[in-house]
Short mmCIF file of C-alpha atoms and ligand atoms in Angstrom, two decimals:
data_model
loop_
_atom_site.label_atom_id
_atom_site.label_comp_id
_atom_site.label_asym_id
_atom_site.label_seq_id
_atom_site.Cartn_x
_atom_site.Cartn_y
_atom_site.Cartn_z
CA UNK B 13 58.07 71.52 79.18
CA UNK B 14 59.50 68.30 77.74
CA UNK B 15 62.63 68.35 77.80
CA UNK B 16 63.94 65.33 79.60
CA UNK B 17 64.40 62.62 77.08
CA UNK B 18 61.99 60.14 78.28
CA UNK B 19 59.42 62.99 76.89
CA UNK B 20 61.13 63.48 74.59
CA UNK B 21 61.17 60.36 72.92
CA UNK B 22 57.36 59.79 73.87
CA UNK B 23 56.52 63.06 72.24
CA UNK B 24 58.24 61.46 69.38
CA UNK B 25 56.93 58.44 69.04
CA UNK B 26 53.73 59.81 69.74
CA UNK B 27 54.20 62.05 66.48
CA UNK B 28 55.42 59.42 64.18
CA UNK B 29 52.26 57.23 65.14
CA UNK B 30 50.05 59.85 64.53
CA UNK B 31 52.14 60.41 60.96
CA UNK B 32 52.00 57.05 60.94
CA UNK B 33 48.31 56.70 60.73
CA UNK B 34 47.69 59.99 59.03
CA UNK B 35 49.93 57.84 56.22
CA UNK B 36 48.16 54.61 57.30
CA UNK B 37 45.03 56.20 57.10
CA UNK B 38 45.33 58.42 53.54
CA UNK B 39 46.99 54.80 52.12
CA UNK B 40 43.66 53.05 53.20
CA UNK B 41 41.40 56.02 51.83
CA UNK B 42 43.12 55.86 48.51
CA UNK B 43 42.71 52.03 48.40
CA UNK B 44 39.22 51.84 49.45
CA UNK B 45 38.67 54.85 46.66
CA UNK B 46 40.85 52.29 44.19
CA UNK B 47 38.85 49.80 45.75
CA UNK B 48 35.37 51.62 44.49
CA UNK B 49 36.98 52.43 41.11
CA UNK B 50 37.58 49.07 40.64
CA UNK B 51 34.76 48.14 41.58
CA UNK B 52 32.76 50.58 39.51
CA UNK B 53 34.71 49.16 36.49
CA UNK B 54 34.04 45.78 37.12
CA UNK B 55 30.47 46.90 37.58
CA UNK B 56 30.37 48.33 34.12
CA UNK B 57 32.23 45.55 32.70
CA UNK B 58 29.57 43.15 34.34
CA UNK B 59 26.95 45.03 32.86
CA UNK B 60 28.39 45.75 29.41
CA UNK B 61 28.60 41.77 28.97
CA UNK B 62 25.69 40.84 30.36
CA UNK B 63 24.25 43.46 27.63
CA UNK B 64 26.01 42.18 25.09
CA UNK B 65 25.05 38.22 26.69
CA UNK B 66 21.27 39.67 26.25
CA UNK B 67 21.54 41.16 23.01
CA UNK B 68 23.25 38.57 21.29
CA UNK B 69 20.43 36.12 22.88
CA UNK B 70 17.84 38.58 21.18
CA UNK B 71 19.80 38.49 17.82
CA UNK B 72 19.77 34.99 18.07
CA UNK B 73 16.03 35.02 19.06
CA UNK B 74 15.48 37.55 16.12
CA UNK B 75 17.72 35.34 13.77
CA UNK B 76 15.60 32.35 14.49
CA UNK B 77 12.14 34.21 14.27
CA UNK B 78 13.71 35.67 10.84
CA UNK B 79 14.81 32.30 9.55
CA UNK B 80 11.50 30.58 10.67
CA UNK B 81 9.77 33.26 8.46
CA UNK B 82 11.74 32.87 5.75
CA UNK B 83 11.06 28.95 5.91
CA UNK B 84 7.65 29.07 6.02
CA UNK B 85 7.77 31.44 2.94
CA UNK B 86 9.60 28.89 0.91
CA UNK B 87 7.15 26.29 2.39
CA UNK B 88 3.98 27.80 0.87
CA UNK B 89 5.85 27.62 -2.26
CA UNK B 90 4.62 25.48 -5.00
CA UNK B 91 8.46 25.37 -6.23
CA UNK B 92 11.31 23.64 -4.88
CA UNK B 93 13.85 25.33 -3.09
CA UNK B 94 16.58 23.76 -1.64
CA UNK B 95 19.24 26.36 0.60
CA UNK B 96 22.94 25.11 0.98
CA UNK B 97 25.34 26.85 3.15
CA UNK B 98 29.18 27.39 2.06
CA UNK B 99 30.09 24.06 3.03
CA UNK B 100 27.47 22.04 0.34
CA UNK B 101 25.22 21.22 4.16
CA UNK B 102 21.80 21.39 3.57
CA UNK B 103 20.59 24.08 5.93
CA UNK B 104 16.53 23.91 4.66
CA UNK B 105 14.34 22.15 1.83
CA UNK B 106 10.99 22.68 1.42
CA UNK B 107 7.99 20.16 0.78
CA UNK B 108 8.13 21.14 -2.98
CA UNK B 109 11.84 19.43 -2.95
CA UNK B 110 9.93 16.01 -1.71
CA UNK B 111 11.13 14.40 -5.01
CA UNK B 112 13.90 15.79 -6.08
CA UNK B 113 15.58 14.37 -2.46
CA UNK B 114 16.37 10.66 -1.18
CA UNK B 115 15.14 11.51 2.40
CA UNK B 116 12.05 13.67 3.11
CA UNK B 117 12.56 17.80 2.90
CA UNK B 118 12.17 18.10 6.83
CA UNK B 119 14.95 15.86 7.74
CA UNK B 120 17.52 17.00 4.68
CA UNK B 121 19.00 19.89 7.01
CA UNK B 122 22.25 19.48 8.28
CA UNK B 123 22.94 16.64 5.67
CA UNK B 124 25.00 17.37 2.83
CA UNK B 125 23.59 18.14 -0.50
CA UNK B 126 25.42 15.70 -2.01
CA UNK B 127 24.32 12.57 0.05
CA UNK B 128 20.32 13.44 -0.16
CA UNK B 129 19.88 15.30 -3.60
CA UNK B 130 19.05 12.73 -6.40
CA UNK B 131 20.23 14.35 -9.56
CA UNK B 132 23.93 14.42 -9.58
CA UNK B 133 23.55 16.68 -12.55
CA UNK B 134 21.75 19.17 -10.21
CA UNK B 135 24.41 18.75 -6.93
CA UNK B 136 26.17 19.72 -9.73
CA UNK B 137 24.97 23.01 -10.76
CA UNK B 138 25.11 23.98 -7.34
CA UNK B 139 28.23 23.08 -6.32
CA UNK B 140 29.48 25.23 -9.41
CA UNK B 141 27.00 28.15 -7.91
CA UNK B 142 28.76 27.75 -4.08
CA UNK B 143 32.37 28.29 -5.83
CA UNK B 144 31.28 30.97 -8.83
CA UNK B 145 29.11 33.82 -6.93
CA UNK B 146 28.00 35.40 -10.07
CA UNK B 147 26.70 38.74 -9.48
CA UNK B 148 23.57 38.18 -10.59
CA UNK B 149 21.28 35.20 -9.80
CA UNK B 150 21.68 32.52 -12.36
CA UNK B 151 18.61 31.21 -14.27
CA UNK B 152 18.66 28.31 -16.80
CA UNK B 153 16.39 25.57 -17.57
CA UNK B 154 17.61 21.88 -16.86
CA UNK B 155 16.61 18.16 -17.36
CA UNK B 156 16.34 16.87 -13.19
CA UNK B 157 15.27 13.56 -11.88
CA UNK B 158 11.88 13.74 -9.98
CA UNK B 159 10.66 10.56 -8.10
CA UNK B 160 12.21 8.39 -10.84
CA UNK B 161 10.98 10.68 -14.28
CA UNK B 162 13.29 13.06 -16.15
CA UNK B 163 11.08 16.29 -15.71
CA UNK B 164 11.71 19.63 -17.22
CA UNK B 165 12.86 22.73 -14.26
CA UNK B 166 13.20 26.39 -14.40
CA UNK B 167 16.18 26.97 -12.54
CA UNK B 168 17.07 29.81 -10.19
CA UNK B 169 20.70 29.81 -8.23
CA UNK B 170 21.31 32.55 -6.22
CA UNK B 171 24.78 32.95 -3.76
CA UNK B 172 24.85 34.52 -0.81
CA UNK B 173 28.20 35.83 0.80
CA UNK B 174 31.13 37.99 0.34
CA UNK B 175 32.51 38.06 -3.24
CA UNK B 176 36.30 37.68 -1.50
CA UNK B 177 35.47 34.19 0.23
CA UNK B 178 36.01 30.92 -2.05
CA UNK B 179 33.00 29.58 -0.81
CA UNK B 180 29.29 30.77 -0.37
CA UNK B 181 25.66 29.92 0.28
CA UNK B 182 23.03 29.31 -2.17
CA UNK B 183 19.42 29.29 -2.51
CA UNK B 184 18.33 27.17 -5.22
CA UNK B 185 14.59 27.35 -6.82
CA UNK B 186 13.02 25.12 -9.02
CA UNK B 187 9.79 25.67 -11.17
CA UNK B 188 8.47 22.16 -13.14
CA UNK B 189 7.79 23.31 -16.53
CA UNK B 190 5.86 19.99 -17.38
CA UNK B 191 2.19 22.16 -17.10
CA UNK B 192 3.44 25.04 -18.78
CA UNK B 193 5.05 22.39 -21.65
CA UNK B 194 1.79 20.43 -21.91
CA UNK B 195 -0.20 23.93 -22.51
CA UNK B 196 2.01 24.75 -24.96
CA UNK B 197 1.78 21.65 -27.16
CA UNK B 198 -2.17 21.54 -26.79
CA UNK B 199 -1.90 25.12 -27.90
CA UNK B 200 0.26 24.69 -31.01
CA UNK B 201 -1.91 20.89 -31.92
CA UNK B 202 -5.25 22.64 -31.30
CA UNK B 203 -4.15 25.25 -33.29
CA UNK B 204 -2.67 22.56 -36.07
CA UNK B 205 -6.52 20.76 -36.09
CA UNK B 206 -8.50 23.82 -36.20
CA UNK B 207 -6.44 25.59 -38.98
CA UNK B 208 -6.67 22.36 -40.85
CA UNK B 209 -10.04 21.74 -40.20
CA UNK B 210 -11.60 25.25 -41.09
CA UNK B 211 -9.02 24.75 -44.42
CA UNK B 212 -11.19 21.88 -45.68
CA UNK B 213 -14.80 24.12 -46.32
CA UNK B 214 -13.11 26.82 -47.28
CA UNK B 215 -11.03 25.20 -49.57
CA UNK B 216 -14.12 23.32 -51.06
CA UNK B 217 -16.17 26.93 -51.48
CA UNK B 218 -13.38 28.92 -52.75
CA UNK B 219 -12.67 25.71 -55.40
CA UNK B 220 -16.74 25.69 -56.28
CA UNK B 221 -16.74 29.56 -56.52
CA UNK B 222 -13.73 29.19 -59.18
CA UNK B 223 -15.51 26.69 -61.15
CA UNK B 224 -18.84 28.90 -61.16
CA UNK B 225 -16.44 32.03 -62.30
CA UNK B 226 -14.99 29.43 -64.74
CA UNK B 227 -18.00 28.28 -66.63
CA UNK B 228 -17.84 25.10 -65.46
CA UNK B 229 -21.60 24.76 -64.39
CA UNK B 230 -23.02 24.82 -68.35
CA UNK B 231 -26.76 24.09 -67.11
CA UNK B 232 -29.02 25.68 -64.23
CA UNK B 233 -29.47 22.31 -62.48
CA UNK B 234 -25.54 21.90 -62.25
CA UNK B 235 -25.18 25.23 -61.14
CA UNK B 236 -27.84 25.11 -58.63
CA UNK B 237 -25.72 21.81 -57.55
CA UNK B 238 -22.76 24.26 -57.09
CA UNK B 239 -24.51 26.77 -55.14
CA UNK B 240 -26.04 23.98 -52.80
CA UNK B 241 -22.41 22.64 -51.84
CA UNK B 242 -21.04 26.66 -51.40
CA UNK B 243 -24.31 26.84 -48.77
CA UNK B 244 -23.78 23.49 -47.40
CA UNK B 245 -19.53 24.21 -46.45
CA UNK B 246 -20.66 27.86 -45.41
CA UNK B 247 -22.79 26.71 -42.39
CA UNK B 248 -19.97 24.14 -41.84
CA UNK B 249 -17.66 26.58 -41.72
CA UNK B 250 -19.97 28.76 -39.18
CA UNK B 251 -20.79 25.75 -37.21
CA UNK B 252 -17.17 25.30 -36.21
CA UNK B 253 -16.25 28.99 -35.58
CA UNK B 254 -19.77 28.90 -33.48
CA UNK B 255 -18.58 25.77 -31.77
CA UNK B 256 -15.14 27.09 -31.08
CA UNK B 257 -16.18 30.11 -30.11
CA UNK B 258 -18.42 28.70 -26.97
CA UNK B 259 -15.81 26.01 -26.80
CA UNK B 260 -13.38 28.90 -25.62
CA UNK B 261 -15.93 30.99 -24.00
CA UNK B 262 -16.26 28.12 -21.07
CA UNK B 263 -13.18 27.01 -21.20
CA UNK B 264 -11.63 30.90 -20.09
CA UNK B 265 -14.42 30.34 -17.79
CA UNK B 266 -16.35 33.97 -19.59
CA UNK B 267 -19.49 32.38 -20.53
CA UNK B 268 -22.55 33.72 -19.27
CA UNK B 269 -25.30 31.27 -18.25
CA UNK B 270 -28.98 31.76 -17.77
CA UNK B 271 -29.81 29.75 -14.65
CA UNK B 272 -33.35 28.98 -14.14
CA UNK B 273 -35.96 26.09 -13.35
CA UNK B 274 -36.00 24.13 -16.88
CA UNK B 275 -38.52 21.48 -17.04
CA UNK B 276 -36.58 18.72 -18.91
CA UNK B 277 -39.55 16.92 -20.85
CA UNK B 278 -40.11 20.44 -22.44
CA UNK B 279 -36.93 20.47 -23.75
CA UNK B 280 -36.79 16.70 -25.01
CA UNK B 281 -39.91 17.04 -26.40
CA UNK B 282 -38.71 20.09 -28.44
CA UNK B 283 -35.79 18.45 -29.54
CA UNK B 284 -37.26 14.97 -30.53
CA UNK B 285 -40.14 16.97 -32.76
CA UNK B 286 -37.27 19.12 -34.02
CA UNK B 287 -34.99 15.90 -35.34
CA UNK B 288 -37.92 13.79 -36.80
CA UNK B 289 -38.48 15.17 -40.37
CA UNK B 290 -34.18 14.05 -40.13
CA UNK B 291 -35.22 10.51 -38.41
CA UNK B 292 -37.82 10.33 -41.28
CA UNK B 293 -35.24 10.90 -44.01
CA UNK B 294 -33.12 7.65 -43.01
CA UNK B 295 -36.47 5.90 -42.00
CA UNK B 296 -35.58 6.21 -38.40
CA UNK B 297 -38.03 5.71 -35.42
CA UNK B 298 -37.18 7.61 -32.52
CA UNK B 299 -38.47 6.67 -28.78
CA UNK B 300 -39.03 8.37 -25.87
CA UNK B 301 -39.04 6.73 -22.73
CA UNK B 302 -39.72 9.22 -19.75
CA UNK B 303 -40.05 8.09 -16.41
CA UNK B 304 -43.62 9.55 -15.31
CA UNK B 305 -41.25 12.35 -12.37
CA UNK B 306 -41.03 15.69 -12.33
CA UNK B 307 -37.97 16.04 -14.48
CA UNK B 308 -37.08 19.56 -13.59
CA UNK B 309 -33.38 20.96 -13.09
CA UNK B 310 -31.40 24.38 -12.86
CA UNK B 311 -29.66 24.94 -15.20
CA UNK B 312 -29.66 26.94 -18.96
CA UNK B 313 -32.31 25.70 -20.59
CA UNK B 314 -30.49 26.47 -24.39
CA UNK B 315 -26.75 25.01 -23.50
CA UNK B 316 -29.14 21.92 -22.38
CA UNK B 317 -30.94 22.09 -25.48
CA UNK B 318 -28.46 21.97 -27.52
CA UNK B 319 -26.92 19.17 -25.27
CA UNK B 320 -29.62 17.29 -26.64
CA UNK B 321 -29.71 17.97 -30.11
CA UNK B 322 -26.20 17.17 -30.69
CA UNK B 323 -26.39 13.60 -28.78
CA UNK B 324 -29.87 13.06 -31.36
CA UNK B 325 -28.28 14.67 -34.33
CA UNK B 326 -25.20 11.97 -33.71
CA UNK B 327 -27.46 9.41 -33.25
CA UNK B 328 -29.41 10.07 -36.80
CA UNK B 329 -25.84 10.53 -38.28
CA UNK B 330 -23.98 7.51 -37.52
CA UNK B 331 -27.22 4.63 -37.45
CA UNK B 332 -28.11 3.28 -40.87
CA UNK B 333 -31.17 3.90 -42.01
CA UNK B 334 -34.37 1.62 -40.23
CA UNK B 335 -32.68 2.02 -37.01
CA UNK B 336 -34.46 2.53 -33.91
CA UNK B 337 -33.25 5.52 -31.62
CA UNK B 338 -34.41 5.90 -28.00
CA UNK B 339 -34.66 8.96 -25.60
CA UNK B 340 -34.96 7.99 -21.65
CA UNK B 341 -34.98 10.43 -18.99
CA UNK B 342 -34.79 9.96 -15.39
CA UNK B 343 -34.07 11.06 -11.42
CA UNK B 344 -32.49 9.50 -9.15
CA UNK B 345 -32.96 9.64 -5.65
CA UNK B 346 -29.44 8.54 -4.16
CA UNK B 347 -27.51 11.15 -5.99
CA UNK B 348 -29.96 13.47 -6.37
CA UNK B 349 -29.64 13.85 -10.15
CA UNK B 350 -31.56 13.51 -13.40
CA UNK B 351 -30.48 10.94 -15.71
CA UNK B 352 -31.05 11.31 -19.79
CA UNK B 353 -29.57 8.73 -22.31
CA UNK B 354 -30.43 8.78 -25.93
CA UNK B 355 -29.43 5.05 -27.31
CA UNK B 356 -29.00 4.26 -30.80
CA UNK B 357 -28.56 0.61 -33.33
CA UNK B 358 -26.01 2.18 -35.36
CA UNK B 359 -22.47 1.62 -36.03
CA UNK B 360 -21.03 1.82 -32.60
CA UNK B 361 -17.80 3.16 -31.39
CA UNK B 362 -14.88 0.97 -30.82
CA UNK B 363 -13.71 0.76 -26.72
CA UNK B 364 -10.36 2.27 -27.41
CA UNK B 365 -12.00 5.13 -29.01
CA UNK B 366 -14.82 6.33 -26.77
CA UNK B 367 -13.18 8.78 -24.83
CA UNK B 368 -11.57 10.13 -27.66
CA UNK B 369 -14.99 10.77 -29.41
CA UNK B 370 -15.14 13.70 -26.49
CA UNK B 371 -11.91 15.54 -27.75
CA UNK B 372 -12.39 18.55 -30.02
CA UNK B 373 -12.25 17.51 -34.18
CA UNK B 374 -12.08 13.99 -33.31
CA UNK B 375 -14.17 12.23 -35.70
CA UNK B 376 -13.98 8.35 -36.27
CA UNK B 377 -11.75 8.29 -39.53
CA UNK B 378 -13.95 5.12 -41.16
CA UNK B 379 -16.77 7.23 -40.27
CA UNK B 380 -15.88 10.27 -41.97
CA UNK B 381 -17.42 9.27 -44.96
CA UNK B 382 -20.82 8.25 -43.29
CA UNK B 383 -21.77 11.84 -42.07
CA UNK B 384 -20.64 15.21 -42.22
CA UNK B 385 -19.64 17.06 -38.56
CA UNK B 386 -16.78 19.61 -37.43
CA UNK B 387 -15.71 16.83 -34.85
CA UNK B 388 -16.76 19.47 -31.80
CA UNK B 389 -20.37 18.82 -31.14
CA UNK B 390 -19.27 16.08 -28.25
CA UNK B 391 -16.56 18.24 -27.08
CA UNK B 392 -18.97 20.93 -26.43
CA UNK B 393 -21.92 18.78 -24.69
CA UNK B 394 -19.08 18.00 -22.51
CA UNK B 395 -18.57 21.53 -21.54
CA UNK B 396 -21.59 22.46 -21.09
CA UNK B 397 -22.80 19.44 -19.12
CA UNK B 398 -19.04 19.07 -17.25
CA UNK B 399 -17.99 22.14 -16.47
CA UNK B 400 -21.47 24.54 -16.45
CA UNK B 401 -23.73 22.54 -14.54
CA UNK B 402 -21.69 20.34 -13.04
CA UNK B 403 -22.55 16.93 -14.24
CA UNK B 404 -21.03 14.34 -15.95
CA UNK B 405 -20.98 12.72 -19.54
CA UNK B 406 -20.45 9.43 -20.99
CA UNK B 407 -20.91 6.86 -23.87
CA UNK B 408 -21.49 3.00 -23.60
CA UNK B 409 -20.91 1.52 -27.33
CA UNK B 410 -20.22 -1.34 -28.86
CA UNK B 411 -19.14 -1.64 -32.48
CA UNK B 412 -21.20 -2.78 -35.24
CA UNK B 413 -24.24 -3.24 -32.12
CA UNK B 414 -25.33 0.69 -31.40
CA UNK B 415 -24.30 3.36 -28.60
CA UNK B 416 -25.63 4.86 -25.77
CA UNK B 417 -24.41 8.91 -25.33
CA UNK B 418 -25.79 10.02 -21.57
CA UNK B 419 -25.18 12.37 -19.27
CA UNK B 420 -26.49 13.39 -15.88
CA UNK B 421 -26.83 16.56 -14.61
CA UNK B 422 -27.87 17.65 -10.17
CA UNK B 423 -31.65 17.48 -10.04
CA UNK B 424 -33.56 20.22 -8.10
CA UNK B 425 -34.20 19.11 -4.53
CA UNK B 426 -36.97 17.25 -3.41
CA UNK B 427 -38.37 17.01 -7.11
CA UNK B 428 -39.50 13.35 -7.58
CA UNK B 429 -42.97 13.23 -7.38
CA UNK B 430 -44.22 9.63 -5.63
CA UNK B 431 -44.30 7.07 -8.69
P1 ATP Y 3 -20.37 18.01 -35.16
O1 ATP Y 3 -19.37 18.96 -34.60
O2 ATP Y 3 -21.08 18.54 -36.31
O3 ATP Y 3 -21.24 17.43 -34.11
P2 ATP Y 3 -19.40 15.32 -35.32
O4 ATP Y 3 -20.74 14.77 -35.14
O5 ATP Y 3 -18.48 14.61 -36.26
O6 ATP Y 3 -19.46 16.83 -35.76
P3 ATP Y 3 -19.03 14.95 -32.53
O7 ATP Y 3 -20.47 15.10 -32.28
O8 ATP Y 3 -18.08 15.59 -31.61
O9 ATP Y 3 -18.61 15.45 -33.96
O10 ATP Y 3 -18.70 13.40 -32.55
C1 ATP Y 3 -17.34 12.99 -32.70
C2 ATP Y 3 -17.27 11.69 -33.43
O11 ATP Y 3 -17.76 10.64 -32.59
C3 ATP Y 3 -18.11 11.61 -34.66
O12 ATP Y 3 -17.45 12.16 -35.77
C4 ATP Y 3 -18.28 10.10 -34.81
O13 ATP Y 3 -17.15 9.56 -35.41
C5 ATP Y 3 -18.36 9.64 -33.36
N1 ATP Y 3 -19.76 9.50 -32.90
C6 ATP Y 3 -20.49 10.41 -32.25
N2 ATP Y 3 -21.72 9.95 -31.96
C7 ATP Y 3 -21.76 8.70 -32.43
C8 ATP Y 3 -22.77 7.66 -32.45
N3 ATP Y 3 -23.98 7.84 -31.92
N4 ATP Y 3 -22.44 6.48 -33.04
C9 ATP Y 3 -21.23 6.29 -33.58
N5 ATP Y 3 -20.23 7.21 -33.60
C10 ATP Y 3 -20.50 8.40 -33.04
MG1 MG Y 4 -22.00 15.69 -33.57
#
């Protein structure tokens, strides 16, 4: 066996080699195993950010989509809204903003509110909102510049953020009360005029009916006098509720109208035969010029009637007796419409009044006196001319010389009949 020690020492080293690179090799196996670890980790770690690189790009995709969604809402808006974040920096106003800002609404983000809004009053208010964060959204109504006019706003503030930060966000909307202002005064002065006006018959029938009850009519012709006047204010008084009443019908847009093919001379001719034995009365001739055309139209053959009627009746009214009245119809080609004017030599309207002869209960003070009338009759030709069949109204006058009331209404197609 071995047992010189040159074999010995071989056998030896022989065995601590192989120990050697049993150790060697386990060491290397453990590494390459820490190695794969390691790796593995860095792996996950690799993969965990690159998750969390993704997701946060899809947040921020999903932010922007949100954000973009949320601008286009306040877009469509008719109000202004204006959105500050915590440090007063405009982060969006929309086009209903355009004048309450110094720039225009799609270049006011990133500026801050205080260099672009105009009010100082209103960069007010919100600064006060960014440091307050009530609970509940604040609502008030405030005076604000707009495009260089004082006009009335709703205001809404809401903040946004965390009640423990000094500082927050807030979304600011503003409604213009100027429409809703204006409806409300018409309301309360149309109510003034009508109260007053339906006052005025009554007042007269309820004082006749007292001195009737009194004994103040001694003789049959006096009381007969009495009873005329009652009868006279009575269809007055039912004129104007009449009036009003189809006055307010169109105007909530819930009148009904009988559309059909009217044939226009019918209708003149009606009303002209109707209003003589009225002309007669003040010795009044009344003309008709109609050009020789089919003068048909679609429309409601009584709203146009009556169109008429009032525009004669006026013209009897307010032109002294041995006046001449004339009635003219037309069509014309270019716009397709049919033209009627009924012209008087009476008294004439003065120029800063003749759109106001169109409003309801105005009546020419002076002329008061003249003629009786509820002060509607115009207002409602303009309705029904206007608004139901689309046409248009309109008085040339001068004063002291005569008027001319017309109004022209679309013609049925292809109507006029070779002259
Ligand atoms: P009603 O409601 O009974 O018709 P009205 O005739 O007074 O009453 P409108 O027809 O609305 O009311 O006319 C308004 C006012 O316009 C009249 O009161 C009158 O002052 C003036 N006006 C109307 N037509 C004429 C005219 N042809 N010439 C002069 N003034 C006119
Ligand atoms: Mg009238």
């Amino acid at each position: 066996m071995f047992t010189d020690p040159i074999s010995i020492s071989i056998l030896i080293v022989t065995a601590l080699t192989a120990v050697i690179a049993v150790i060697f090799a386990l060491k290397l196996k453990t590494r390459a195993a820490e190695a794969v670890t390691a790796m593995k980790t860095a792996q996950l770690e690799a993969e965990e950010a690159c998750n969390t690189l993704d997701s946060a790009r899809i947040h921020g995709c999903i932010d922007r989509t949100r954000r973009r969604q949320v601008e286009a809402v306040f877009d469509v808006l008719r109000d202004a809204v204006i959105v500050v974040d915590a440090h007063g920096e405009v982060l969006h106003a929309n086009e209903g903003a355009s004048g309450l800002l110094s720039i225009a609404p799609s270049e006011a983000a990133g500026k801050l509110l205080v260099d672009v809004v105009v009010d100082y009053q209103l960069v007010a208010t919100i600064a006060d909102a960014r440091s307050g964060l009530p609970k509940e959204g604040r609502q008030y109504e405030q005076e604000i510049k707009n495009d260089g006019e004082t006009v009335a706003y709703e205001v809404h503030l809401q903040s946004v953020g965390h009640k423990d930060e000094s500082m927050h966000a807030v979304v600011t909307v503003l409604r213009d009360l100027s429409r809703e202002r204006e409806i409300a005064r018409l309301k309360s002065d149309f109510v003034s005029k009508a109260s007053h006006e339906l006052r005025t018959p009554l007042s007269s029938i309820s004082a006749y009916i007292e001195m009737l009850e009194d004994g103040d009519a001694q003789d049959e012709a006096t009381r007969k006098e009495f009873y005329g006047v009652i009868s006279t204010e009575t269809q007055r008084l039912r004129r104007m509720i009449d009036n009003l009443l189809n006055i307010s019908r169109i105007e909530a847009g819930l009148m009904h109208i009988d559309r059909k093919q009217v044939k226009f001379q019918e209708l003149i001719a009606r009303a002209v035969t109707n209003m003589t034995p009225q002309a007669k009365e003040k010795s009044l001739e009344i003309h008709s010029q109609l050009a020789d055309v089919d003068l048909s139209v679609i429309g409601d053959g009584d709203m146009l009637y009556q169109v008429i009627i009032n525009l004669l009746s006026n013209a009897i009214k307010y032109t002294p007796d041995g006046g001449r009245i004339t009635v003219a119809a037309d069509t014309d080609n270019l716009t397709r419409s049919l033209h009627f004017s009924v012209s008087d030599t009476g008294l004439g309207i003065a120029p800063d009044q003749t759109e106001k002869v169109f409003d309801k209960f105005y009546r020419v003070e002076n002329y008061r006196y003249v003629a009786q009338g509820t002060g509607l009759g115009l207002n409602l030709c303009r309705h029904i001319v206007e608004t139901l069949h689309s046409g248009q109204i309109g008085v040339e006058s001068t004063l002291g010389m005569g008027s001319k009331f017309w109004f022209s209404i679309p013609a049925e197609r292809g109507q006029r009949k070779a002259a």
